[in-house]
Coordinates of C-alpha atoms in Angstrom, one line a residue:
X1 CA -92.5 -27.3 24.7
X2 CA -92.1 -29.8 21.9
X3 CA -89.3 -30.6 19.7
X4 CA -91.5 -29.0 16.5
X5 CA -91.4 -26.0 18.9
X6 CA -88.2 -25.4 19.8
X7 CA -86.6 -26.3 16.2
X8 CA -89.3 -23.6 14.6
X9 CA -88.2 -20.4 17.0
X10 CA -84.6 -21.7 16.3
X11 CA -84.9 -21.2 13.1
X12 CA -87.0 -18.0 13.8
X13 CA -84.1 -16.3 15.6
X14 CA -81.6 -17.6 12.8
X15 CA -83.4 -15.8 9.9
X16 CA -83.8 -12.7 11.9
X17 CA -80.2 -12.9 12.7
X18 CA -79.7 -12.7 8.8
X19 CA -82.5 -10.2 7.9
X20 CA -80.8 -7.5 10.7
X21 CA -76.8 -8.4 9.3
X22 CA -78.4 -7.9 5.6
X23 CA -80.2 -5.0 6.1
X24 CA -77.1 -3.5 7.9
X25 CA -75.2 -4.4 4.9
X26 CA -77.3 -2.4 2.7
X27 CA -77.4 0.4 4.8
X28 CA -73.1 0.2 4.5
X29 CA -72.4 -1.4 7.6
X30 CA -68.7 -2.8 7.8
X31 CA -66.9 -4.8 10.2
X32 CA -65.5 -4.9 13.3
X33 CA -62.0 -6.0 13.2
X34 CA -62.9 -9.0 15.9
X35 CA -62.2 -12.0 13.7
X36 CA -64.3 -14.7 15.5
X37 CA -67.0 -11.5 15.5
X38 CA -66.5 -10.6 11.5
X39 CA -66.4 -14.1 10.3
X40 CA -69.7 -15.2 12.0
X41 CA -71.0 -11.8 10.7
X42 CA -70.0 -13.1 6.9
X43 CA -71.1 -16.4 7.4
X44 CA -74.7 -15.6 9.3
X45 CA -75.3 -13.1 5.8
X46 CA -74.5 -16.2 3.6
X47 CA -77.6 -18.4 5.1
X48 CA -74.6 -20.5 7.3
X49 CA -75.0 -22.6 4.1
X50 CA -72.6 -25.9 4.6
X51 CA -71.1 -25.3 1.4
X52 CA -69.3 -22.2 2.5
X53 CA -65.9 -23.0 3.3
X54 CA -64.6 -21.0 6.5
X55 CA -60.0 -21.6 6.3
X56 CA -58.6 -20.7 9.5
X57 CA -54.9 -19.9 8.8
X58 CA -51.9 -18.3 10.0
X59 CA -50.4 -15.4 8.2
X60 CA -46.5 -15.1 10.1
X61 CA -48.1 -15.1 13.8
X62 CA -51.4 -13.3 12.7
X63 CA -55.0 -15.3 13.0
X64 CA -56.8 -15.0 9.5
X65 CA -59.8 -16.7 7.9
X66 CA -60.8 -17.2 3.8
X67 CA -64.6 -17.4 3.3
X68 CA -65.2 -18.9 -0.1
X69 CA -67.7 -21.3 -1.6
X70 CA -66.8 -25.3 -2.9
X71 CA -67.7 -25.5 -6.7
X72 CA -67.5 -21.9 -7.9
X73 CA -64.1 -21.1 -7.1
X74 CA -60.7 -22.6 -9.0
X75 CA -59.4 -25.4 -6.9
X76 CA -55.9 -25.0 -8.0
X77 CA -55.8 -21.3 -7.6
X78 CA -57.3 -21.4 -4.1
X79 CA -54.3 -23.7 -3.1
X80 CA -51.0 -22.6 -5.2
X81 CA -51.9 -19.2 -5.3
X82 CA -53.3 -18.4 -2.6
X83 CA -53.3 -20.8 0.7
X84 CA -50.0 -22.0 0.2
X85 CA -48.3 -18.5 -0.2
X86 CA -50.1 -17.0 2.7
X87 CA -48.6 -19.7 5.1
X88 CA -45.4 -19.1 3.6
X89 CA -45.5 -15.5 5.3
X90 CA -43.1 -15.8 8.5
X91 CA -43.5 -12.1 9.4
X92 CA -46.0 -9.0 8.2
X93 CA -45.0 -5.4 8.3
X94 CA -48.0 -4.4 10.8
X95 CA -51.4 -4.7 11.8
X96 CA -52.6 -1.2 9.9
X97 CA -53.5 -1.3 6.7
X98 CA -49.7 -1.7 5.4
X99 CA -50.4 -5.2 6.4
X100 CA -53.1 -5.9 3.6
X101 CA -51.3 -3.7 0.9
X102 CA -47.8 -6.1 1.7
X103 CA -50.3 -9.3 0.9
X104 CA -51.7 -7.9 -2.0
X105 CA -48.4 -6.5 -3.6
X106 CA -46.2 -9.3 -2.4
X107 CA -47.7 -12.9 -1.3
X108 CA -50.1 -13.4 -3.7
X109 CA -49.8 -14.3 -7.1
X110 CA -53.8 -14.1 -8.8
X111 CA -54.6 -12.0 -11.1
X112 CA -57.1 -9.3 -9.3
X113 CA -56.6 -8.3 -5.7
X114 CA -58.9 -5.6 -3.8
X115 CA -59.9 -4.3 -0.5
X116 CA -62.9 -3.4 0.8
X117 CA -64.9 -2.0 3.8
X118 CA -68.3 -2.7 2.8
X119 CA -70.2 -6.2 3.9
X120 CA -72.5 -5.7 1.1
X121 CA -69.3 -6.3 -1.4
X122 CA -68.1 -9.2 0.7
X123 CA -71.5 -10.7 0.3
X124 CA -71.5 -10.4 -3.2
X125 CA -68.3 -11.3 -4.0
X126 CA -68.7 -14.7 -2.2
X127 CA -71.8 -15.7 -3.9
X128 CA -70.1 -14.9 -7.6
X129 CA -66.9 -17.3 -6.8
X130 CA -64.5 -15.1 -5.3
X131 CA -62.5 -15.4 -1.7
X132 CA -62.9 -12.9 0.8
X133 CA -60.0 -13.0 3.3
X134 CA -60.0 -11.4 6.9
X135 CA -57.0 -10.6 9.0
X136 CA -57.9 -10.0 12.7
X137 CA -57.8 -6.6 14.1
X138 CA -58.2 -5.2 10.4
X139 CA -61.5 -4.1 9.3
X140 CA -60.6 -4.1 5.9
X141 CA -61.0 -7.5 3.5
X142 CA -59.2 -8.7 0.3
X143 CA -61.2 -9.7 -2.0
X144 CA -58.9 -12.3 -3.9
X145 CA -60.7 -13.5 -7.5
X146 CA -60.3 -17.6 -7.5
X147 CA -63.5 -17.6 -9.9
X148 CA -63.5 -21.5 -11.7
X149 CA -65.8 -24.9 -11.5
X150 CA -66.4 -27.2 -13.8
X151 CA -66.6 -25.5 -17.2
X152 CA -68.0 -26.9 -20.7
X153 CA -64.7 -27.3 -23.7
X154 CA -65.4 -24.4 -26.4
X155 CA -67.8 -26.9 -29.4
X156 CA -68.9 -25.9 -32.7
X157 CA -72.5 -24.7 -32.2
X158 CA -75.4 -27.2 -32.5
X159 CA -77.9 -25.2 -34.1
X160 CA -75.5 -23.1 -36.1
X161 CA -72.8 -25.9 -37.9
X162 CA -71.2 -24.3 -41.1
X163 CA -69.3 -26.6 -43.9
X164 CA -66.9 -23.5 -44.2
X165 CA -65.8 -21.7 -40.9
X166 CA -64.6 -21.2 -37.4
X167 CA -65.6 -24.4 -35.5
X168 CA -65.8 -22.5 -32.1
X169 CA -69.0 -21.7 -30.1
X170 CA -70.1 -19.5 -26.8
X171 CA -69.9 -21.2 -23.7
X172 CA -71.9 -21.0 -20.9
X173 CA -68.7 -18.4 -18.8
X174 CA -68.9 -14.8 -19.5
X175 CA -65.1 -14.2 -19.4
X176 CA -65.0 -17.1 -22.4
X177 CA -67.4 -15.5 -24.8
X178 CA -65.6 -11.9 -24.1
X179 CA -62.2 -13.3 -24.7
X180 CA -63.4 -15.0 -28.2
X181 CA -64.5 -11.4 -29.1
X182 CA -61.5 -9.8 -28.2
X183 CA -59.6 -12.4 -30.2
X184 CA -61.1 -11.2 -33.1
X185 CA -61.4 -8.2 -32.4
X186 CA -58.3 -6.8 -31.7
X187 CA -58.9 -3.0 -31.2
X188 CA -58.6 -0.6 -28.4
X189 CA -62.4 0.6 -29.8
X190 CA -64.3 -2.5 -28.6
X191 CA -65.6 -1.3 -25.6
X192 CA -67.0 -3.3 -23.2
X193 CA -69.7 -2.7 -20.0
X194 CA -70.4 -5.4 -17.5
X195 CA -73.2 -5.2 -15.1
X196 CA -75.0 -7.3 -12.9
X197 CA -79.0 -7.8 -13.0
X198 CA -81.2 -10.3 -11.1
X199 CA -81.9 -9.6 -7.7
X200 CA -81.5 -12.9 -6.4
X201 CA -79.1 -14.5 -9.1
X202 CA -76.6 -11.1 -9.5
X203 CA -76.4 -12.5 -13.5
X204 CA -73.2 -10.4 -15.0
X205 CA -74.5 -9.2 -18.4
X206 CA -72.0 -7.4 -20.2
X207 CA -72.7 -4.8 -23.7
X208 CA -70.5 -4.6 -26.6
X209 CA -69.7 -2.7 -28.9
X210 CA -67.3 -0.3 -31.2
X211 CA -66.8 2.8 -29.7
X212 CA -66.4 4.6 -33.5
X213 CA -69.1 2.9 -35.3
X214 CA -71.8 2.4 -32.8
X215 CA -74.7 5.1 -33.0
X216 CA -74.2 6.7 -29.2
X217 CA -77.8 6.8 -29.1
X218 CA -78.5 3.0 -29.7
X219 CA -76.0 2.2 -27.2
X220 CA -77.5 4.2 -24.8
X221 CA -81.3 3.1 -25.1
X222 CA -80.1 -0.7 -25.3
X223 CA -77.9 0.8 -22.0
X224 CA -81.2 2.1 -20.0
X225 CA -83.7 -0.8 -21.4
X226 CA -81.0 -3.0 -19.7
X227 CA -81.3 -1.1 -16.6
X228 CA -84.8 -1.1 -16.2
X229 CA -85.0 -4.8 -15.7
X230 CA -86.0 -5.8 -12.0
X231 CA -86.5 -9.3 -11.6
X232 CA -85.8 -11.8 -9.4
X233 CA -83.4 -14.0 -11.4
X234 CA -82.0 -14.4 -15.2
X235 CA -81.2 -17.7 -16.5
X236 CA -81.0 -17.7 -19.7
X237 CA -81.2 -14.8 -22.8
X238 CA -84.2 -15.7 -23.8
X239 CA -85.3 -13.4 -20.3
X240 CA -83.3 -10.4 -20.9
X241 CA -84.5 -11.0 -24.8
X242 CA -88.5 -10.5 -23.2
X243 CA -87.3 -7.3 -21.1
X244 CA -86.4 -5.4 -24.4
X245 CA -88.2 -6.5 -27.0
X246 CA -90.3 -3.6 -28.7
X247 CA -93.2 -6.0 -29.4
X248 CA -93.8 -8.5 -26.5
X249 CA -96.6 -9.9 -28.3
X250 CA -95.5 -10.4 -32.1
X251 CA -94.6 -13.6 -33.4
X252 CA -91.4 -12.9 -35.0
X253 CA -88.2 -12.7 -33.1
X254 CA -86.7 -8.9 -32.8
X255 CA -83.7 -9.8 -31.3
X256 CA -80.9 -12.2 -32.9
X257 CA -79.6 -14.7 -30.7
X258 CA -76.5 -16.2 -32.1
X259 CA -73.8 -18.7 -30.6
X260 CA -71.3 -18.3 -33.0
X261 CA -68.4 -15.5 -32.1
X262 CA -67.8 -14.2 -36.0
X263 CA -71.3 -13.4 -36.5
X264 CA -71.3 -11.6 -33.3
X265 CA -68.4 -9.6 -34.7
X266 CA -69.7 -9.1 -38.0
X267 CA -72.6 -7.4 -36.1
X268 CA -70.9 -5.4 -33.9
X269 CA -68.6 -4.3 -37.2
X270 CA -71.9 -2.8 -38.5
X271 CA -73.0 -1.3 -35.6
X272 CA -74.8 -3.1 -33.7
X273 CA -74.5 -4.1 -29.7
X274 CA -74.0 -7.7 -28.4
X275 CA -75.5 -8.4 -24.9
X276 CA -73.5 -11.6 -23.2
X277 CA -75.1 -12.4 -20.4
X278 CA -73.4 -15.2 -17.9
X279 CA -74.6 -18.7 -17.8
X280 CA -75.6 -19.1 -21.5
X281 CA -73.9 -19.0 -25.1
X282 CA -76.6 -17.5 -27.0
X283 CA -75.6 -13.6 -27.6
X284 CA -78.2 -11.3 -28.2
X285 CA -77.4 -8.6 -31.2
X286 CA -79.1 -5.5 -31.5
X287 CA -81.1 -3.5 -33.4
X288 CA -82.4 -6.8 -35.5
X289 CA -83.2 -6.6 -38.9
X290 CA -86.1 -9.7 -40.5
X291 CA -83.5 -10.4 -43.4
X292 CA -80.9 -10.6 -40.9
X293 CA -83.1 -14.4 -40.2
X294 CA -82.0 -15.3 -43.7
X295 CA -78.5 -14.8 -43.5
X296 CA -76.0 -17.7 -42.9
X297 CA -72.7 -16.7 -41.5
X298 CA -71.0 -18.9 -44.5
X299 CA -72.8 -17.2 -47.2
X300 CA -69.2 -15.1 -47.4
X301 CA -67.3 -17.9 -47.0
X302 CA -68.2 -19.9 -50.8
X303 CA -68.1 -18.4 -54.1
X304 CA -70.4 -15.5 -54.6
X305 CA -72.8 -17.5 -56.9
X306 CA -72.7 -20.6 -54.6
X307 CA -73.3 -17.9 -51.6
X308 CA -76.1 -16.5 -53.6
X309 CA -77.9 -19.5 -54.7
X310 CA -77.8 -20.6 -50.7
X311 CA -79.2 -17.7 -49.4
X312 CA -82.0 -17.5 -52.1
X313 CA -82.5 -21.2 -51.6
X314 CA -83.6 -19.7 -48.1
X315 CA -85.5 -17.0 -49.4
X316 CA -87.4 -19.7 -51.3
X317 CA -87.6 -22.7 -48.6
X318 CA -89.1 -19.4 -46.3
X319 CA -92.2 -19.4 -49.0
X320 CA -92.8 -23.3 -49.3
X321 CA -92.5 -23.3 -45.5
X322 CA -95.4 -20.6 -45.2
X323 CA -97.5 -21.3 -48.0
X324 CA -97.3 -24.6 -49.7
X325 CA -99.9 -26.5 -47.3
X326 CA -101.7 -22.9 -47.9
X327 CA -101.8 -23.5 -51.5
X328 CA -102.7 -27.4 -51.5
X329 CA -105.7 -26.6 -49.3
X330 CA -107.1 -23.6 -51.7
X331 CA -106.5 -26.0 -55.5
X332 CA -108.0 -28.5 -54.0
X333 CA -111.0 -26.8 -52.6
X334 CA -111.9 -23.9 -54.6
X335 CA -108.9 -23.7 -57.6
X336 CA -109.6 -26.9 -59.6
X337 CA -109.4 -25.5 -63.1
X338 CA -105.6 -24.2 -62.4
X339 CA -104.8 -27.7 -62.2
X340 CA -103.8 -29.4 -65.1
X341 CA -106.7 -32.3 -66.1
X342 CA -103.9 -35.3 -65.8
X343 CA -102.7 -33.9 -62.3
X344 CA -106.5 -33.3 -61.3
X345 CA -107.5 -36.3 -61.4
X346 CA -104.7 -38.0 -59.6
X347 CA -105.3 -35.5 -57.2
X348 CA -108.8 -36.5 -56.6
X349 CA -108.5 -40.3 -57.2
X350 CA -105.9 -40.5 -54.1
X351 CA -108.3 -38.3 -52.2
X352 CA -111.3 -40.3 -53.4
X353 CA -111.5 -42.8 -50.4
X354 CA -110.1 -39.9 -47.8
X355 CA -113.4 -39.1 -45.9
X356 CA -112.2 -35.6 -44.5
X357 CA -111.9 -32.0 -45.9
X358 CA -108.5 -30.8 -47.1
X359 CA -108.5 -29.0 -44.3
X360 CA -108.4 -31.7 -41.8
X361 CA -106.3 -33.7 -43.7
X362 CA -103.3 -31.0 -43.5
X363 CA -104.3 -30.2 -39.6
X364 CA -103.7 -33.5 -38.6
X365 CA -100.8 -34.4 -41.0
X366 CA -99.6 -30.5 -39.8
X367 CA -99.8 -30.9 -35.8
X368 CA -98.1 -35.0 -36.3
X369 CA -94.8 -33.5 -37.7
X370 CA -95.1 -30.9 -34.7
X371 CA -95.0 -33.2 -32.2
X372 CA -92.7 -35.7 -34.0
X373 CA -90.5 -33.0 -34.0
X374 CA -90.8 -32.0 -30.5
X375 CA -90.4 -35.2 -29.6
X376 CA -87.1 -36.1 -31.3
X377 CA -85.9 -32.8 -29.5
X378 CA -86.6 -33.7 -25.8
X379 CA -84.9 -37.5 -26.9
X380 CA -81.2 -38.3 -26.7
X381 CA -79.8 -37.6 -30.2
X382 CA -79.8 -41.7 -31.5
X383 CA -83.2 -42.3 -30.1
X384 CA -84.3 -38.8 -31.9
X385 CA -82.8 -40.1 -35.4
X386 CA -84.9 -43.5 -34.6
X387 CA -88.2 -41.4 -34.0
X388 CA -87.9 -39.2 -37.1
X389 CA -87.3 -42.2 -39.5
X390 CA -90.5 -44.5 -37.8
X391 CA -92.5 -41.1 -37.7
X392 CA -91.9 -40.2 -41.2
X393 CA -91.5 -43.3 -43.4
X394 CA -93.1 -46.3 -40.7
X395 CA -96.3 -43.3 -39.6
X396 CA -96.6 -42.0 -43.1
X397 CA -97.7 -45.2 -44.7
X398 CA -99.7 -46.1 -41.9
X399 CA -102.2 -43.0 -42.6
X400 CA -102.3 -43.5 -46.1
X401 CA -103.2 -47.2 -45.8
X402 CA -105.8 -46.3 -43.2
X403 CA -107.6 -43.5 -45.6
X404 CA -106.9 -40.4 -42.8
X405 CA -105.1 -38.4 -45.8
X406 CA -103.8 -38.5 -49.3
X407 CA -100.4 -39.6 -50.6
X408 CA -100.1 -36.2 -52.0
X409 CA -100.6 -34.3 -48.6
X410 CA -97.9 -36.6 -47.3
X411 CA -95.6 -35.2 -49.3
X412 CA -96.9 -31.3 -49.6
X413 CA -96.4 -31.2 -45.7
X414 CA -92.9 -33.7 -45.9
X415 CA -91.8 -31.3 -48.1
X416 CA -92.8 -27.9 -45.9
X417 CA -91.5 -29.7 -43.1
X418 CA -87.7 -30.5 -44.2
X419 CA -87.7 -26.7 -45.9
X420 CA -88.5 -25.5 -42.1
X421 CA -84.9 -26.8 -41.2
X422 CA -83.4 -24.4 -43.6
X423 CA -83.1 -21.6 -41.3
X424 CA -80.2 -21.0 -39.5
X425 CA -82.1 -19.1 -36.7
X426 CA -84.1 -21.3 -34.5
X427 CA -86.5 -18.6 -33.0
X428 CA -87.3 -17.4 -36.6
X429 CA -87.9 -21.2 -37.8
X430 CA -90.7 -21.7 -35.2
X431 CA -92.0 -18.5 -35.8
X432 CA -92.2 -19.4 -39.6
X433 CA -93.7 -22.5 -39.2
X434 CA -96.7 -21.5 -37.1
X435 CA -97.5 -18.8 -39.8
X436 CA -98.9 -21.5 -41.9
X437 CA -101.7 -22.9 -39.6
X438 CA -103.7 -19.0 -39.9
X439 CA -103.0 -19.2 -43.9
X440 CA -103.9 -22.7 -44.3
X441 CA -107.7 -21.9 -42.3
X442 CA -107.5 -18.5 -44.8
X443 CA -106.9 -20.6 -47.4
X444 CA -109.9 -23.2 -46.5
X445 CA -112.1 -20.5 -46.0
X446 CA -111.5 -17.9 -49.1
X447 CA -108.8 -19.9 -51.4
X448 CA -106.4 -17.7 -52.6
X449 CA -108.0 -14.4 -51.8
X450 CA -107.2 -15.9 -48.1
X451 CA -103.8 -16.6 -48.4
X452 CA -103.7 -13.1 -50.1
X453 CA -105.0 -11.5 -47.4
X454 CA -102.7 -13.1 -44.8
X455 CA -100.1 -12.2 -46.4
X456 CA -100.8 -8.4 -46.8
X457 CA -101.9 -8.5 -42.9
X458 CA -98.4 -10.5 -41.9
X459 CA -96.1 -7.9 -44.4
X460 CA -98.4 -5.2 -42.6
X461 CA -97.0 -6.2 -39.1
X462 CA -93.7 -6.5 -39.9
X463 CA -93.5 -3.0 -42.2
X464 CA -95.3 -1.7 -38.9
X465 CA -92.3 -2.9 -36.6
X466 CA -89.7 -1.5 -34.8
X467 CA -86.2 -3.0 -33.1
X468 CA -85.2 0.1 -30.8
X469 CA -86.3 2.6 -33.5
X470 CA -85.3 0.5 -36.7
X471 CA -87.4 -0.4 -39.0
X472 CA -88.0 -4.0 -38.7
X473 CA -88.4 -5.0 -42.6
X474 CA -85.2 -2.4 -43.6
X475 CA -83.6 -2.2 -45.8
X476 CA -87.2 -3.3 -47.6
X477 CA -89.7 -1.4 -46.3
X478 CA -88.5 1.5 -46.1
X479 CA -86.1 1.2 -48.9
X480 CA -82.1 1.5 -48.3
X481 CA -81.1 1.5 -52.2
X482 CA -77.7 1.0 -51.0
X483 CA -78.3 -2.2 -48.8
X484 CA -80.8 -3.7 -51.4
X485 CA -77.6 -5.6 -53.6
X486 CA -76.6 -7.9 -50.4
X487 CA -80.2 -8.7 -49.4
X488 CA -81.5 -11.3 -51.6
X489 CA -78.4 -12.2 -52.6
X490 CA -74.7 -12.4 -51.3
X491 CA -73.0 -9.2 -53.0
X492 CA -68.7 -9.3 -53.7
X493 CA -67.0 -8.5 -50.4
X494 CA -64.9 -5.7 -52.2
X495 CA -68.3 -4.0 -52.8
X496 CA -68.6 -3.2 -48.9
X497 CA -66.9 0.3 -48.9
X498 CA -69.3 1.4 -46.7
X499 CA -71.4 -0.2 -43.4
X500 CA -75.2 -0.9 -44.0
X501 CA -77.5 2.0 -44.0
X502 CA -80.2 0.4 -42.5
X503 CA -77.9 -0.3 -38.9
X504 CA -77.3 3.9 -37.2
X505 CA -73.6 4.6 -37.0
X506 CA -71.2 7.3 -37.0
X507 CA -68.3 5.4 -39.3
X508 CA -69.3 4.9 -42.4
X509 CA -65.9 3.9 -44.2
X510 CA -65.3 0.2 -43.5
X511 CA -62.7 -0.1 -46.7
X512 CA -59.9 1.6 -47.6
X513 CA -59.1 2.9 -51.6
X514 CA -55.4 2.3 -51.0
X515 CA -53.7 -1.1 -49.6
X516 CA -53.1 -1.6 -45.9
X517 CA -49.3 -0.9 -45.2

C-alpha cells in the first residue's frame, strides 16, 4: 500500500468521523460526561482545525477543558475573566449540576453565561467566538461569551461625508452598529430581532424597528422574506439586499443601504425596518422610496433655503446626468434650427475635422470616463487622484488634438460626469448613469421623440414598482398631498406634525402641540 494510499483512507475515516458526530448533533445528541470522550467529540465536529484552542485546567481538584477559537474571541477576557478566576477555585460545591450554577453565579465575571446540553449549540457557539467549557463527569457545558478580534475604530463614512453632522459610521460588528442605534434611540419601543442565516457562515442579521410606529404587517413580510433565504453563505448586504428585492431584474436600487446611524434612525422614526447584518456597515432600510435617493441626511441640518437649494441642485444634477449627452446627440443630429446660428456654427466648425457620428463620439468619450472611474476606484486613494487628473485634463486634450471628438463633447460628458457624483447613494448613482447609454442610442435614432419615449418607458417602470407593497415613485405617483411639500424641497422641521404618508404606520403623531415638560 502506498503512502498516497494510506494518507487518502486516513483522511476518509476522519471525515466520516465528522459527518456521524454532526449528524448526531442535529439529531440532539449530547455528551457523555467522559472529558477526554466529550472534548474529542467537540473537537472531531470542528474539522480538528489547529486553530481551535483545547485549555486543559484545573477547577479546585476537578479536570476541565475550554474549547475556543484564536482570533475571534477577546484575548483579555479569555484570561482575566475567565482562565485566571477558574484557577483561582480551591474547592467546588459538587459534581451535579450545583457545580456549574456555583461557576456561573460566582467565579466568573463576563457578561453572558449559559448552559447547555445540546452539541449542536456547542458547535455553534464555537464557530461565532464564544468558549465552551467542560467539567468532567458533567454533561452539561457553559457557554461563556469572550466574542472580540481585531475590530475597525468607528470612521465617518466614505461615501456618505456631510459638512454638518455626526462624524460616526457602521462598522463591520453587529453589536457596534446596534449600540449606535440604541444611543440614539433611547426608547424601550425599539425593538430588536437577531437571527442567524447562511448555512455555512451562521451570518447574525438582526431587524429593527419601533414597536408603535412600525406597520405590524411590514415588519412581518420583511420578517418571512428574511426567513426564506437558504444559502450557503452571506458576506455582505448587497446578498440579503438580492433575496428581498421585489424586482430582481430592474435597474434601480429598492432597497436603501446607508452607513450612517442618524439616517438609519430617521428611517426607522418613520416607519421603516433596518436589517444589520454582521460583517458589513451598510444597513439596509425598508420599504424604499426613489426620492428617498435624493435626500441627503444634512439637508435638515442648513438653513431651509440652503437645504432646499441642495437638494434641488440634486434634482437637477439627476436630469443633466441622464439626459444632457441625450440632448447633445439629438441638436446635433436632427435639432439644428433650435440652435442659435452663432452657437451652430461653432458647434459644427469644432466637429468639422471629427470623422465620426455624434453618436460615436459620446460612446467613446461615455465608456473612457467609465473606466477612468473604475479605475481610480480599484487604486489606492493618491494614485486614484493622479489617474483622474491625467485622464481628464492630460486624455482630454489628447482626443481633441487627434480629431476622435469635439471640444464641445468633452465638456457635455465632463459636465454629466462630475453631476453623477452628486448622489449621495452609490447604488442609485450607477444606476443613473447607465440610463443615459439607452437614451443617448434613442436620441441618435429618433432625436427628441427618442429621449421622449425613454423617458415615458423609464417613469413607466418606476410608477409600475413596488418595495414590499409601496409604491416605488410615492409620494409622486400615486400622489401623497401631504408628503409632496418635503419632496422637492426641504420643508421647516416644525411642519412635521405627522410621519410620511407614503411609509405604513400605526403612529401618526410625531410632534407634540404643547412643549415637552
Amino acid at each position: 500500500m502506498t503512502l498516497k494510499n494510506i494518507f487518502g483512507k486516513w483522511k476518509r475515516a476522519k471525515n466520516l468521523i465528522q459527518q456521524q458526530i454532526l449528524t448526531g448533533a442535529e439529531e440532539g445528541d449530547g455528551l457523555s460526561g467522559n472529558l477526554n470522550k466529550d472534548e474529542q467529540v467537540i473537537f472531531q465536529g470542528l474539522s480538528g482545525s489547529s486553530d481551535i484552542i483545547r485549555r486543559r485546567i484545573l477547577i479546585g481538584s476537578t479536570p476541565a477543558v475550554l474549547i475556543y477559537i484564536e482570533g475571534i474571541i477577546d484575548n483579555d477576557v479569555i484570561h482575566k475573566d475567565v482562565l485566571n478566576r477558574l484557577q483561582r477555585v480551591k474547592e467546588i460545591p459538587s459534581m451535579t449540576v450545583g457545580a456549574l450554577d456555583f461557576i456561573a453565579q460566582k467565579v466568573l465575571s463576563t457578561s453572558t453565561v449559559k448552559k447547555t446540553t445540546l452539541l449542536a449549540n456547542m458547535l455553534v457557539e464555537v464557530l461565532t467566538g464564544n468558549a465552551v467549557l467542560l467539567i468532567e463527569g458533567n454533561k452539561q457545558v457553559l457557554i461563556v461569551e469572550v466574542k472580540g478580534g481585531e475590530r475597525r475604530n468607528i470612521t465617518e463614512p466614505v461615501t456618505e461625508r456631510t459638512m454638518r453632522g455626526s462624524r460616526e459610521g457602521f462598522i463591520e460588528d453587529i453589536a457596534v452598529n446596534l449600540a449606535l442605534v440604541r444611543r440614539k434611540i433611547v426608547s424601550t419601543k425599539l425593538a430588536i430581532e437577531v437571527t442567524r442565516i447562511g448555512q455555512r457562515s451562521r451570518t447574525k442579521v438582526a431587524l429593527a424597528y419601533m414597536s408603535d410606529i412600525a406597520d405590524p404587517k411590514i415588519v412581518q413580510e420583511v420578517r418571512h422574506r428574511i426567513s426564506q433565504i437558504n444559502t450557503d453563505v452571506i458576506l455582505e448586504a448587497g446578498y440579503i439586499e438580492r433575496f428581498i428585492e421585489d424586482h430582481p431584474w430592474s435597474l434601480f436600487p429598492q432597497v436603501f443601504g446607508t452607513e450612517r446611524p442618524d439616517r438609519v434612525v430617521a428611517n426607522l422614526l418613520e416607519g421603516r425596518v433596518a436589517i444589520l447584518i454582521d460583517g458589513t456597515p451598510y444597513v439596509l432600510v425598508v420599504p424604499t422610496l426613489f426620492i428617498q435617493f435624493l435626500q441627503g441626511s444634512e439637508d435638515y441640518n442648513e438653513r431651509l433655503i440652503v437645504g432646499s437649494l441642495a437638494r434641488t441642485t440634486r434634482y437637477f444634477a439627476f436630469l443633466l446626468t441622464t439626459t444632457l449627452t441625450a440632448i447633445y446627440i439629438a441638436l446635433v443630429t436632427f435639432h439644428h434650427s433650435l440652435l442659435p446660428t452663432d452657437l451652430l456654427l461653432a458647434v459644427a466648425e469644432a466637429r468639422q475635422k471629427v470623422p465620426f457620428s455624434a453618436l460615436a463620439e459620446a460612446m467613446f468619450m461615455e465608456i473612457v470616463v467609465e473606466i477612468l472611474r473604475e479605475a481610480g476606484l480599484r487604486l489606492p486613494q493618491t494614485v486614484g487622484q493622479t489617474l483622474g487628473v491625467v485622464g481628464g485634463i492630460v486624455l482630454g486634450q489628447a482626443v481633441i488634438q487627434a480629431n476622435l471628438v469635439s471640444p464641445l463633447m468633452v465638456v457635455v460628458v465632463a459636465l454629466s460626469a462630475i453631476s453623477s457624483f452628486v448622489f449621495p447613494n452609490y447604488s442609485m448613482a450607477l444606476a443613473i448613469r447607465l440610463i443615459k447609454f439607452p437614451l443617448m442610442i434613442l436620441a441618435s435614432i429618433f432625436g427628441a421623440l427618442g429621449i421622449a419615449v425613454g423617458w415615458v418607458f423609464f417613469t413607466i417602470h418606476l410608477a409600475s414598482m413596488e418595495s414590499f407593497g409601496i409604491p416605488y415613485l410615492a409620494p409622486l405617483a400615486p400622489t401623497r398631498y401631504a408628503d409632496l411639500g418635503d419632496t422637492m424641497v426641504v420643508s421647516n422641521l416644525w411642519k412635521h406634525k405627522k410621519r410620511p404618508a407614503s411609509i405604513p404606520h400605526v403612529n401618526n403623531r410625531r410632534m407634540g402641540d404643547t412643549p415637552q415638560e
